[in-house]
mmCIF file of C-alpha atoms in Angstrom:
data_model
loop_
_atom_site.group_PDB
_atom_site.id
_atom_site.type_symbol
_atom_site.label_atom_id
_atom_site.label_comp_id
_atom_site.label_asym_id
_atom_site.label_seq_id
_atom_site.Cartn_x
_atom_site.Cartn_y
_atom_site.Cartn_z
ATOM 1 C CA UNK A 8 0.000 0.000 0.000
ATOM 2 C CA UNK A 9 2.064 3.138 -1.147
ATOM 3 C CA UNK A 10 0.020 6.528 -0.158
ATOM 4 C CA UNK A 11 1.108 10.278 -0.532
ATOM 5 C CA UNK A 12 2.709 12.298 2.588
ATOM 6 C CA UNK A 13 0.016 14.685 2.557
ATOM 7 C CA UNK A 14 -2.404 11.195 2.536
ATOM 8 C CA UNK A 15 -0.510 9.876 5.678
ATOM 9 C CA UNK A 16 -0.133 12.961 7.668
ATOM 10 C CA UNK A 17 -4.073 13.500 6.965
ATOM 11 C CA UNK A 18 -4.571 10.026 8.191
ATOM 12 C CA UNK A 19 -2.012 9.635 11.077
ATOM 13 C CA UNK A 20 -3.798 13.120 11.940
ATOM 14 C CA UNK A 21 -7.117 11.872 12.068
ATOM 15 C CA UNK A 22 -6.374 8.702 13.987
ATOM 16 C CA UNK A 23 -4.738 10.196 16.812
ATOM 17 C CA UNK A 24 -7.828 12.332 17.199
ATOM 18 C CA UNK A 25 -10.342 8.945 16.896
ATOM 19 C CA UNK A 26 -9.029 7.321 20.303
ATOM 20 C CA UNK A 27 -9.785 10.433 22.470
ATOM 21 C CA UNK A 28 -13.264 10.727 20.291
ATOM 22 C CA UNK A 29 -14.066 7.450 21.610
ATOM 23 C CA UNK A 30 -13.540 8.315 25.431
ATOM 24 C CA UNK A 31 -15.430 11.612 24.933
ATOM 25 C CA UNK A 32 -18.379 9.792 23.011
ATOM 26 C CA UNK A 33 -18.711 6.827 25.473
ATOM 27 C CA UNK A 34 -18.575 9.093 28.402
ATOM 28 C CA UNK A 35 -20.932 11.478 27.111
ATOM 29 C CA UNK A 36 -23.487 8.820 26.055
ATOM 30 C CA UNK A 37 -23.027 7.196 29.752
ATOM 31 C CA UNK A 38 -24.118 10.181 31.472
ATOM 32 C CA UNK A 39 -26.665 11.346 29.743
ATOM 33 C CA UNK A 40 -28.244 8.179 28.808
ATOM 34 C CA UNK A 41 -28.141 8.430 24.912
ATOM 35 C CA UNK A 42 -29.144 5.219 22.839
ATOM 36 C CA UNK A 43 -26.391 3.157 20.896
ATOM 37 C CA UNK A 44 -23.441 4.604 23.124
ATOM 38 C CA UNK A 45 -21.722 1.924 23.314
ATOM 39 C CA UNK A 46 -22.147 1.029 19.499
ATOM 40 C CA UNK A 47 -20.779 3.802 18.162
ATOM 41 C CA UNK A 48 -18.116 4.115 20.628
ATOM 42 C CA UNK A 49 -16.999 0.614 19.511
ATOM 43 C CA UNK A 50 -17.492 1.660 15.850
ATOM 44 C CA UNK A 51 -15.161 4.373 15.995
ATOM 45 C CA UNK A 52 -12.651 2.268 17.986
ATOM 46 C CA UNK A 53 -12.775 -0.474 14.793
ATOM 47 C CA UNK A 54 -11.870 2.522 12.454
ATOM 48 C CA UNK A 55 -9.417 3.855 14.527
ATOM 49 C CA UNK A 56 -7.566 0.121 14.573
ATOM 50 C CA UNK A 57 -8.138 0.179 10.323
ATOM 51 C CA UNK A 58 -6.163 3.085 10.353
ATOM 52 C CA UNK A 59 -3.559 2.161 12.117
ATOM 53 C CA UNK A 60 -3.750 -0.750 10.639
ATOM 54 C CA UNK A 61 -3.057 0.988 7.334
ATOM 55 C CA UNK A 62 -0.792 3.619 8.412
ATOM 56 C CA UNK A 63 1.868 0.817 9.807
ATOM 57 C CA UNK A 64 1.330 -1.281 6.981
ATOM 58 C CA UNK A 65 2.377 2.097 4.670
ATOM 59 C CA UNK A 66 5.366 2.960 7.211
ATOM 60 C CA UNK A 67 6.718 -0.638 7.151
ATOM 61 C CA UNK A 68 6.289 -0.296 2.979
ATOM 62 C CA UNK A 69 7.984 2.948 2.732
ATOM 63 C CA UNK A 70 11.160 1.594 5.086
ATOM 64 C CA UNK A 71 11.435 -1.363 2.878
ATOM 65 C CA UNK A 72 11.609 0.925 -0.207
ATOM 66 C CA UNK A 73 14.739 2.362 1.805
ATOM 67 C CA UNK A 74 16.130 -0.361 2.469
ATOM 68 C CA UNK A 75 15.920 0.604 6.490
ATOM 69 C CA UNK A 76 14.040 -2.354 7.664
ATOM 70 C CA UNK A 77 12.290 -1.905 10.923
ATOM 71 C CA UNK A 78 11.238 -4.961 13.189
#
């Protein structure tokens, strides 16, 4: 999976924002007694893993281009 730098930083950007998203929207839901808190807490947690899913799969890709091998 090759992507842009401006693609990855967007990314990488948006997945370190996902995680605290998560905490906020579970806590939120939790004390105010919303419907389907815990479903779309879990939903974003599942894209937030994709992405980083995809973000170290494009990191390891771009260090093997290199030659710089990471374990």
């Amino acid at each position: 999976m090759k992507m842009s730098n401006s693609t990855y930083d967007a990314l990488k950007k948006i997945s370190l924002m996902l995680v605290p998203l998560v905490t906020f929207i579970t806590a939120i839901t939790e004390i105010w007694g919303f419907k389907y808190g815990s479903e779309i807490g879990a939903t974003v947690s599942a894209l937030a893993v994709f992405l980083g899913a995809c973000l170290t799969i494009s990191t390891n890709n771009y260090h093997k281009e290199d030659g710089d091998v990471q374990g």
